[in-house]
Tab-separated table of C-alpha atoms in Angstrom:
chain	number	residue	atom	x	y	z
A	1	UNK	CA	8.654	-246.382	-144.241
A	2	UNK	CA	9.597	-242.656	-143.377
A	3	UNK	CA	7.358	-241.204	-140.352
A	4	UNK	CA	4.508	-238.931	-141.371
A	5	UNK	CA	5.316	-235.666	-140.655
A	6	UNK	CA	3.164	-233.730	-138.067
A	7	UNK	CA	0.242	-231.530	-138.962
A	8	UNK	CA	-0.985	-228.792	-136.617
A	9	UNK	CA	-4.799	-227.644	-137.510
A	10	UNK	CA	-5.971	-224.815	-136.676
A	11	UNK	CA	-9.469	-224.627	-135.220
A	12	UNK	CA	-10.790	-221.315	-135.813
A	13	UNK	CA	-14.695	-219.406	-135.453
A	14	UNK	CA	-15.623	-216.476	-137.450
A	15	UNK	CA	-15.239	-212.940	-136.029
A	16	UNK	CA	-17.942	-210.588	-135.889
A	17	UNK	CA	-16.802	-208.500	-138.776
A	18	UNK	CA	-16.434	-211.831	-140.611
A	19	UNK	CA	-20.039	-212.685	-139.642
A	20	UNK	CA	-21.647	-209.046	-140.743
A	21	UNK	CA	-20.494	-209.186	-143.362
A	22	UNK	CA	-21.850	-212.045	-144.813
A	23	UNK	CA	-25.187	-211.076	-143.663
A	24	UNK	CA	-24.566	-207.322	-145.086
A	25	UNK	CA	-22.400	-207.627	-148.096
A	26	UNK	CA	-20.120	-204.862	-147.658
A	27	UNK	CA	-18.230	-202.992	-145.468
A	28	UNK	CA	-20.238	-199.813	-146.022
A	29	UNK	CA	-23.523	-201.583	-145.237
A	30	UNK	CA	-21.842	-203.183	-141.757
A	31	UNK	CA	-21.010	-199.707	-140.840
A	32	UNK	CA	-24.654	-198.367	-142.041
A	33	UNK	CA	-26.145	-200.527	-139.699
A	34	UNK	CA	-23.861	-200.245	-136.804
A	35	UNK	CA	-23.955	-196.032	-136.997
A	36	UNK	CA	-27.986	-196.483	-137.274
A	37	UNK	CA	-28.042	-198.384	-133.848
A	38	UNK	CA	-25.576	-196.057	-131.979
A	39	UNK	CA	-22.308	-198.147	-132.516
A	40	UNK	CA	-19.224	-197.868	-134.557
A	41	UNK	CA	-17.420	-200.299	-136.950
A	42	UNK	CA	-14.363	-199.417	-135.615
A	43	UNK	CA	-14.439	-201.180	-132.825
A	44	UNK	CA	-15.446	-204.776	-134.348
A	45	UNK	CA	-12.639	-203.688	-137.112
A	46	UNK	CA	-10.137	-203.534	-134.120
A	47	UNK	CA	-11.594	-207.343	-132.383
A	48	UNK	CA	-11.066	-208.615	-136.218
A	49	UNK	CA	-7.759	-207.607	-136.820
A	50	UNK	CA	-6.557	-208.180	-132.950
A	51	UNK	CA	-7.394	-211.998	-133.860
A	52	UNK	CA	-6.464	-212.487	-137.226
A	53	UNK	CA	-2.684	-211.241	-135.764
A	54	UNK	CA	-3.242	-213.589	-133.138
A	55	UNK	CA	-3.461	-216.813	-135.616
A	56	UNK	CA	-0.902	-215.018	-138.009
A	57	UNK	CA	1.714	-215.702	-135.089
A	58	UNK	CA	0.065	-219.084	-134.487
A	59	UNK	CA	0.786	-220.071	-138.142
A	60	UNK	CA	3.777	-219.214	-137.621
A	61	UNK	CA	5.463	-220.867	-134.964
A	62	UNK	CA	4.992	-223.847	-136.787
A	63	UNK	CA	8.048	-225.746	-137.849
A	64	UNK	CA	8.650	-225.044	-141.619
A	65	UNK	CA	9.025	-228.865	-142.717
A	66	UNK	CA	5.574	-229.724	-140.783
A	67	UNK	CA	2.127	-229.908	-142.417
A	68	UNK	CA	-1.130	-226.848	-141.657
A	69	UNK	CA	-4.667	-226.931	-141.817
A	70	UNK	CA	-7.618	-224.528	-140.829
A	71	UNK	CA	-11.093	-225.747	-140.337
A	72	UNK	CA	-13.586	-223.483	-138.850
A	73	UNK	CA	-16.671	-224.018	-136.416
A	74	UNK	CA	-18.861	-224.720	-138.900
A	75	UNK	CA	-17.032	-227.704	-141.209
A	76	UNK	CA	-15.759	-229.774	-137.936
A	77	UNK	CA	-17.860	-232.225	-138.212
A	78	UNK	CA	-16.969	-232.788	-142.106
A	79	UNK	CA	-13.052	-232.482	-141.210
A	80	UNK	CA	-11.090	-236.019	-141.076
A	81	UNK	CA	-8.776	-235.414	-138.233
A	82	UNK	CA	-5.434	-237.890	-138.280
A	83	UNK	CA	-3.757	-239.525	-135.204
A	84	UNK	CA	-0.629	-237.904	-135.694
A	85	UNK	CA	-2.794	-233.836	-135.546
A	86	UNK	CA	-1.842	-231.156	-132.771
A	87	UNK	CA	-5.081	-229.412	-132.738
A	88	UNK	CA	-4.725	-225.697	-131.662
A	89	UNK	CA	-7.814	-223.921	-130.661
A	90	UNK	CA	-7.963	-220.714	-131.561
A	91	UNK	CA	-10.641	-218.602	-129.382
A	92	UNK	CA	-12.969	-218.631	-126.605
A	93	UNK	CA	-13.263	-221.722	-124.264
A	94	UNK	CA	-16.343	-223.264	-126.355
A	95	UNK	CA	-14.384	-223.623	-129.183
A	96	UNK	CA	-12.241	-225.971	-127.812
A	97	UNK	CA	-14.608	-227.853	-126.076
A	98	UNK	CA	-16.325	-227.809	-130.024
A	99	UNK	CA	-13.586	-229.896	-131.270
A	100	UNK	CA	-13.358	-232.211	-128.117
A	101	UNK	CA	-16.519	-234.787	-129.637
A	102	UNK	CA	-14.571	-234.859	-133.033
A	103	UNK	CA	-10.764	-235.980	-131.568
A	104	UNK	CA	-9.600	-239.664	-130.506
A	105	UNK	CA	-7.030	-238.460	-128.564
A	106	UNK	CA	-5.113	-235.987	-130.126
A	107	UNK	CA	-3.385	-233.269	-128.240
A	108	UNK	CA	-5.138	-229.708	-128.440
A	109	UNK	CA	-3.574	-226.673	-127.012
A	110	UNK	CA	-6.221	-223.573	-126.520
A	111	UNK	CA	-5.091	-220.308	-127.675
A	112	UNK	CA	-6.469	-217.320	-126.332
A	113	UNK	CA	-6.494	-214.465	-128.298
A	114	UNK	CA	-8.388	-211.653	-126.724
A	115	UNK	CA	-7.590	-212.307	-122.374
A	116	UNK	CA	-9.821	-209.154	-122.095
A	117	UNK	CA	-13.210	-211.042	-123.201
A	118	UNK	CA	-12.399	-214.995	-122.726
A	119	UNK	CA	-11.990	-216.173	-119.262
A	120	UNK	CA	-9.330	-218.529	-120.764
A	121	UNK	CA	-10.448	-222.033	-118.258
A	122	UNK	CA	-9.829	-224.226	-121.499
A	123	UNK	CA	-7.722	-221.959	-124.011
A	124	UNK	CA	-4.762	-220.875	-121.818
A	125	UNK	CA	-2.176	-221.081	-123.619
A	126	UNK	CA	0.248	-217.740	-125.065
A	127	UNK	CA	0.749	-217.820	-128.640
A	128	UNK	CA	3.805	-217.222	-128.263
A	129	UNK	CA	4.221	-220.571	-125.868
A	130	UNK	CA	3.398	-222.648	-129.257
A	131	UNK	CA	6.892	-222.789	-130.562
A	132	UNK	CA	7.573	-225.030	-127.677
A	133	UNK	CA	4.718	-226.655	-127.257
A	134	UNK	CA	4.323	-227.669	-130.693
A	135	UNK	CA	7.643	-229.827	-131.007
A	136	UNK	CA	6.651	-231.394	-127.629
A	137	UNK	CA	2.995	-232.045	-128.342
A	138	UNK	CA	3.827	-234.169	-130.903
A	139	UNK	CA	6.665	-235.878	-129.425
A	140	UNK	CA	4.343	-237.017	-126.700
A	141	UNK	CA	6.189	-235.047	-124.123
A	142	UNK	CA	4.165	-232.210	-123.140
A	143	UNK	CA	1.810	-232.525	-120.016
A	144	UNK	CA	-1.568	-233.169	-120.440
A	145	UNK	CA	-4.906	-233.291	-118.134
A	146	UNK	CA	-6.820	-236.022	-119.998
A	147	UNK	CA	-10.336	-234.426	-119.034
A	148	UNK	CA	-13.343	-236.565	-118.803
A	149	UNK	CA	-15.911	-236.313	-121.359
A	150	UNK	CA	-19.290	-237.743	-121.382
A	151	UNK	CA	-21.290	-239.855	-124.098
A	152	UNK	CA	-25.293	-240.317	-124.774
A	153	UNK	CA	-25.394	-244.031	-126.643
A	154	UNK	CA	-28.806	-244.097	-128.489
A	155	UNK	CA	-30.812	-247.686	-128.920
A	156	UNK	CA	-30.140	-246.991	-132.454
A	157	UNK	CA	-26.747	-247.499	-132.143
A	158	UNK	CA	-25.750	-243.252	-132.916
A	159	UNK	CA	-23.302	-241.804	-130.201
A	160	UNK	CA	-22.349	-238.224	-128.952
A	161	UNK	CA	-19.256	-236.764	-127.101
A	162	UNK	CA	-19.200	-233.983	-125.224
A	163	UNK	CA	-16.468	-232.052	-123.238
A	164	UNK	CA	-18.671	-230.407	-121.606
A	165	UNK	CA	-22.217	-231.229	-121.393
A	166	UNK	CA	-24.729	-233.002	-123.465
A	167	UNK	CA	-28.485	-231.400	-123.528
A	168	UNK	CA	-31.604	-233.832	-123.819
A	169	UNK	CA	-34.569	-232.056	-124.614
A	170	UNK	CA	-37.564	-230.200	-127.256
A	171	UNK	CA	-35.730	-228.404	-129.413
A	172	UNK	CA	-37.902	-225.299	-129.236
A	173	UNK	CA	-39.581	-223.532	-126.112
A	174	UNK	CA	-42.237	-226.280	-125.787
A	175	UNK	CA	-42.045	-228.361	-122.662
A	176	UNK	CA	-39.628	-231.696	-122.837
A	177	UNK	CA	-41.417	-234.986	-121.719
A	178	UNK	CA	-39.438	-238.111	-120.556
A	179	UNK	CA	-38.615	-240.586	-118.821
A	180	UNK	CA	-36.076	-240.615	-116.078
A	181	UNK	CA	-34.124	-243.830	-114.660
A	182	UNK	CA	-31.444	-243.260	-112.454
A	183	UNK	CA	-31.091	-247.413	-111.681
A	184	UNK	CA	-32.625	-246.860	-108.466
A	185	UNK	CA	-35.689	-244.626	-109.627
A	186	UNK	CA	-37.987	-243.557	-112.605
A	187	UNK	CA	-39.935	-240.884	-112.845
A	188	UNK	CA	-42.308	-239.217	-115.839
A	189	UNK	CA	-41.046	-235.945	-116.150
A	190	UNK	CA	-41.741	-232.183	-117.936
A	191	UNK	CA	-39.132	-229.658	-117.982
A	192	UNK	CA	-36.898	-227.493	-120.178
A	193	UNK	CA	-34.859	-230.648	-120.773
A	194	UNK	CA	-32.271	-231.723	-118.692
A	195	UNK	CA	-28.333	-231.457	-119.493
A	196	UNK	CA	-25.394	-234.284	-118.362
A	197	UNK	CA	-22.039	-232.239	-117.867
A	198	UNK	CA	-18.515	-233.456	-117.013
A	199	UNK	CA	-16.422	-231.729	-114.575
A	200	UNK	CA	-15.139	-229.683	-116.891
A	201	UNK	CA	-18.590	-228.470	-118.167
A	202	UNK	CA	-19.388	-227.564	-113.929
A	203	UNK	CA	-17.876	-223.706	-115.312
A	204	UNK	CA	-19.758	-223.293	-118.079
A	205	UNK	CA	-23.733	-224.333	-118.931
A	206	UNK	CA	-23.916	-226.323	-115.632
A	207	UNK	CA	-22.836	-223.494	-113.438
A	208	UNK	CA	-25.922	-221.534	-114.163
A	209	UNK	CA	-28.132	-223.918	-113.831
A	210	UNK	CA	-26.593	-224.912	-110.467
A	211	UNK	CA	-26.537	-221.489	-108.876
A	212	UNK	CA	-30.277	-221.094	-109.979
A	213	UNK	CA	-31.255	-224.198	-108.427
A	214	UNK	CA	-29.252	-224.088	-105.854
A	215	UNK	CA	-28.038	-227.862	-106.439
A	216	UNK	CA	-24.144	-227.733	-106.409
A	217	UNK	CA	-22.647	-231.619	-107.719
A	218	UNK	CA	-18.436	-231.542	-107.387
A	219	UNK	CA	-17.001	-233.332	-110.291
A	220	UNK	CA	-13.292	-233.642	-110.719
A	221	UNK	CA	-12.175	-232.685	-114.614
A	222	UNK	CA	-10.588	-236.332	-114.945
A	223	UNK	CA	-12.985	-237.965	-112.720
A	224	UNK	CA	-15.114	-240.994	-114.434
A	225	UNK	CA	-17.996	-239.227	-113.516
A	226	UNK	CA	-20.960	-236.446	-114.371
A	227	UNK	CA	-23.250	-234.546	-113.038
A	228	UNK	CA	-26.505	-234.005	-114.191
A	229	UNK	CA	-29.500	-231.341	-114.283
A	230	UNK	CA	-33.142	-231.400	-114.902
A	231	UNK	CA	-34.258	-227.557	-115.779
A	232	UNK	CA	-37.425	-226.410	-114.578
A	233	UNK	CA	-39.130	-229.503	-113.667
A	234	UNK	CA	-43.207	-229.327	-113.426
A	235	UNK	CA	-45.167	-230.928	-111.056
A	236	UNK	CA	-48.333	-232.762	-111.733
A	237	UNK	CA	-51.002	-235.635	-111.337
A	238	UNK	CA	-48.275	-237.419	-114.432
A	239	UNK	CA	-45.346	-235.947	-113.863
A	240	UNK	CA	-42.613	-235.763	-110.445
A	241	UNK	CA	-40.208	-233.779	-109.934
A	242	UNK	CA	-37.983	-235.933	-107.347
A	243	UNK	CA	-35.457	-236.361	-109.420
A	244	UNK	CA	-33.849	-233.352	-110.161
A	245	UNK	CA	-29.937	-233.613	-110.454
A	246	UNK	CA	-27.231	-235.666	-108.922
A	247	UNK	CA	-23.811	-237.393	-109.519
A	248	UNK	CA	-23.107	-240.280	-111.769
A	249	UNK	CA	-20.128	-242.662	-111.873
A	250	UNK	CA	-20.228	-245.934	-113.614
A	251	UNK	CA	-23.896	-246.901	-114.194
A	252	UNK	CA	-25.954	-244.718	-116.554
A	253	UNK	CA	-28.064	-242.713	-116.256
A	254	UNK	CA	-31.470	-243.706	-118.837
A	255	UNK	CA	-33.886	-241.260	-120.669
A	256	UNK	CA	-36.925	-242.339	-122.762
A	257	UNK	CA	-38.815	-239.736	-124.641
A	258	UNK	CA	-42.068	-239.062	-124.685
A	259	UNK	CA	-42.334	-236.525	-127.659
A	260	UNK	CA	-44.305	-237.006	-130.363
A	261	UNK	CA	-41.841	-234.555	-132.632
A	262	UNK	CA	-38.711	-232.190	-131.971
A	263	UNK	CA	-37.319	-234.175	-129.574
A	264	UNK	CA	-33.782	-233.761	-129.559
A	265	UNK	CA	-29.981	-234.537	-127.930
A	266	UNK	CA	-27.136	-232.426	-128.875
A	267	UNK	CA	-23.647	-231.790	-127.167
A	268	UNK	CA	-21.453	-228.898	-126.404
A	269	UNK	CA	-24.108	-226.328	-127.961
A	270	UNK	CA	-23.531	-227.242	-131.689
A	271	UNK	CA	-27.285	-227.698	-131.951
A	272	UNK	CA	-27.252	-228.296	-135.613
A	273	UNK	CA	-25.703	-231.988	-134.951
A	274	UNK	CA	-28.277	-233.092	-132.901
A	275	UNK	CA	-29.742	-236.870	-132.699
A	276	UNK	CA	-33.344	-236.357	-133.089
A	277	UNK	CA	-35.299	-238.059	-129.880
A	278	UNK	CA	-38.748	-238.727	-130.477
A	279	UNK	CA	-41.390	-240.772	-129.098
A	280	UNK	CA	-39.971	-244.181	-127.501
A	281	UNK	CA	-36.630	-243.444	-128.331
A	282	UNK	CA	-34.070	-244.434	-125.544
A	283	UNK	CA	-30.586	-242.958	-124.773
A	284	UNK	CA	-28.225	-243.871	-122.005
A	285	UNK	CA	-25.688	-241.259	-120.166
A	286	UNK	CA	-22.041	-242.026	-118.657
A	287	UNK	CA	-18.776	-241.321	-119.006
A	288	UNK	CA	-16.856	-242.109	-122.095
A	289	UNK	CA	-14.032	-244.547	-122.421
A	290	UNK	CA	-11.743	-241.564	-124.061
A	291	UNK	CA	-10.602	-238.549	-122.915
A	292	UNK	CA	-10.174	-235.101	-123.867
A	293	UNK	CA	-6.109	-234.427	-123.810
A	294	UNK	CA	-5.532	-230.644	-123.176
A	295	UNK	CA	-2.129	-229.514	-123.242
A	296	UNK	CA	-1.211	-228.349	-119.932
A	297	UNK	CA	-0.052	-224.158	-121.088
């Protein structure tokens, strides 16, 4: 039986222009309501065709005989990935860490295609770096951090990935309540939800949270371990406030809810594939037994 031939997909968002105008129509209405604001079309115009150059050249440093596919943002989670994909991630640093939940391995390579606005942590790479990278992606030979990622197992049997962190919480502004159960302790709590991140998610969500609280955890990216959060815990004659953040490696950590309604875990900000967690509902925190394989740019 011949070898399947590799297929790079493309992992794309929408731009700005793309996103105005579907929620204006036309061109003429997008500038309309950029003039009447004090800002200029011309501007967005010049992000929108800066990135759609960008993947132009990504296209097409792909060897003629292999296989293409785009998917953006949106349709990941109805894409069927296949174990022989290169994923290339074409934009900001969340993107990739987007696709991470949806992979079983598969190399990814972060593109970067404006250095100007996108730190670049997780999409380093040059575009033009993929004509090499490509070929050795899927030959296995190109060097990879396998980054640890993170997984909420529900008593329901549902799971969630995350690159970089997974958010327990209410899915609105109303207070979260839940219970906390670190192995050693439990505590009732009421916050603004609490979030689990990997190593890799200590430069994005995490960071914040840490330098407001003041509570720095130091989590190697491939370290079987996380580090986890509890936002704006409230004291009173129910609930502590003890246990506010900490490390993790090998036991989990355990939340029960105690929310009537919009109770909800989600991962890596795609909030519209959440796990609903109401009332009673249990989930348990760790490290998950795969990794995230970024290609090394």
């Amino acid at each position: 039986m011949p070898a399947v031939t590799p297929r790079v997909v493309f992992v794309i968002r929408d731009t700005d222009y793309e996103l105005l105008i579907a929620r204006h129509a036309t061109r003429g209405q997008v500038r309309f309501f950029l003039e009447s604001r004090g800002q200029t079309l011309a501007e967005v115009e010049a992000r929108h065709a800066q990135f759609q150059a960008v993947l132009a050249e990504a296209r097409s440093a792909v060897p003629l005989d292999w296989r293409q596919a785009l998917v953006r943002r949106p349709d990941l989670d109805r894409f069927l990935f296949a174990p022989e994909d290169v994923v290339v991630a074409v934009g900001q640093d969340g993107l990739v860490a987007n696709v991470a939940k949806y992979l079983d391995g598969q190399p990814v390579v972060g593109v970067n295609p404006a250095p100007d606005l996108y730190d670049g942590v997780l999409a380093r790479a040059r575009v033009e770096a993929l004509r090499a990278l490509l070929p050795a992606s899927a030959a296995g030979a190109a060097p990879l951090q396998r980054r640890t990622m993170v997984q909420a197992t529900f008593d329901g049997g549902e799971r969630l990935l995350a690159l970089n962190e997974i958010f327990v919480g209410h899915r609105s502004h109303q207070s979260a309540r839940y219970r906390i159960d670190d192995g050693a302790r439990a505590e009732d709590h009421s916050s603004s939800g609490l979030i689990v991140a990997s190593g890799t998610g200590l430069t994005g969500w995490a960071r914040s949270i840490s330098e407001a609280t003041h509570l720095t955890v130091e989590v190697g990216i491939e370290e079987a371990a996380f580090g986890y959060w509890v936002r704006e815990p409230f004291p009173s004659v129910a609930t502590g406030t003890d246990l506010r953040g900490g490390k993790f490696a090998g036991s989990p950590l355990t939340v029960v809810s105690r929310m009537n309604e919009g109770g909800v875990v989600f991962s890596d900000g795609i909030e519209q594939d959440f796990v609903a967690f109401d009332w009673g509902r249990r989930v348990s925190l760790a490290p998950a037994d795969r990794t995230f394989n970024l290609v090394a740019a």
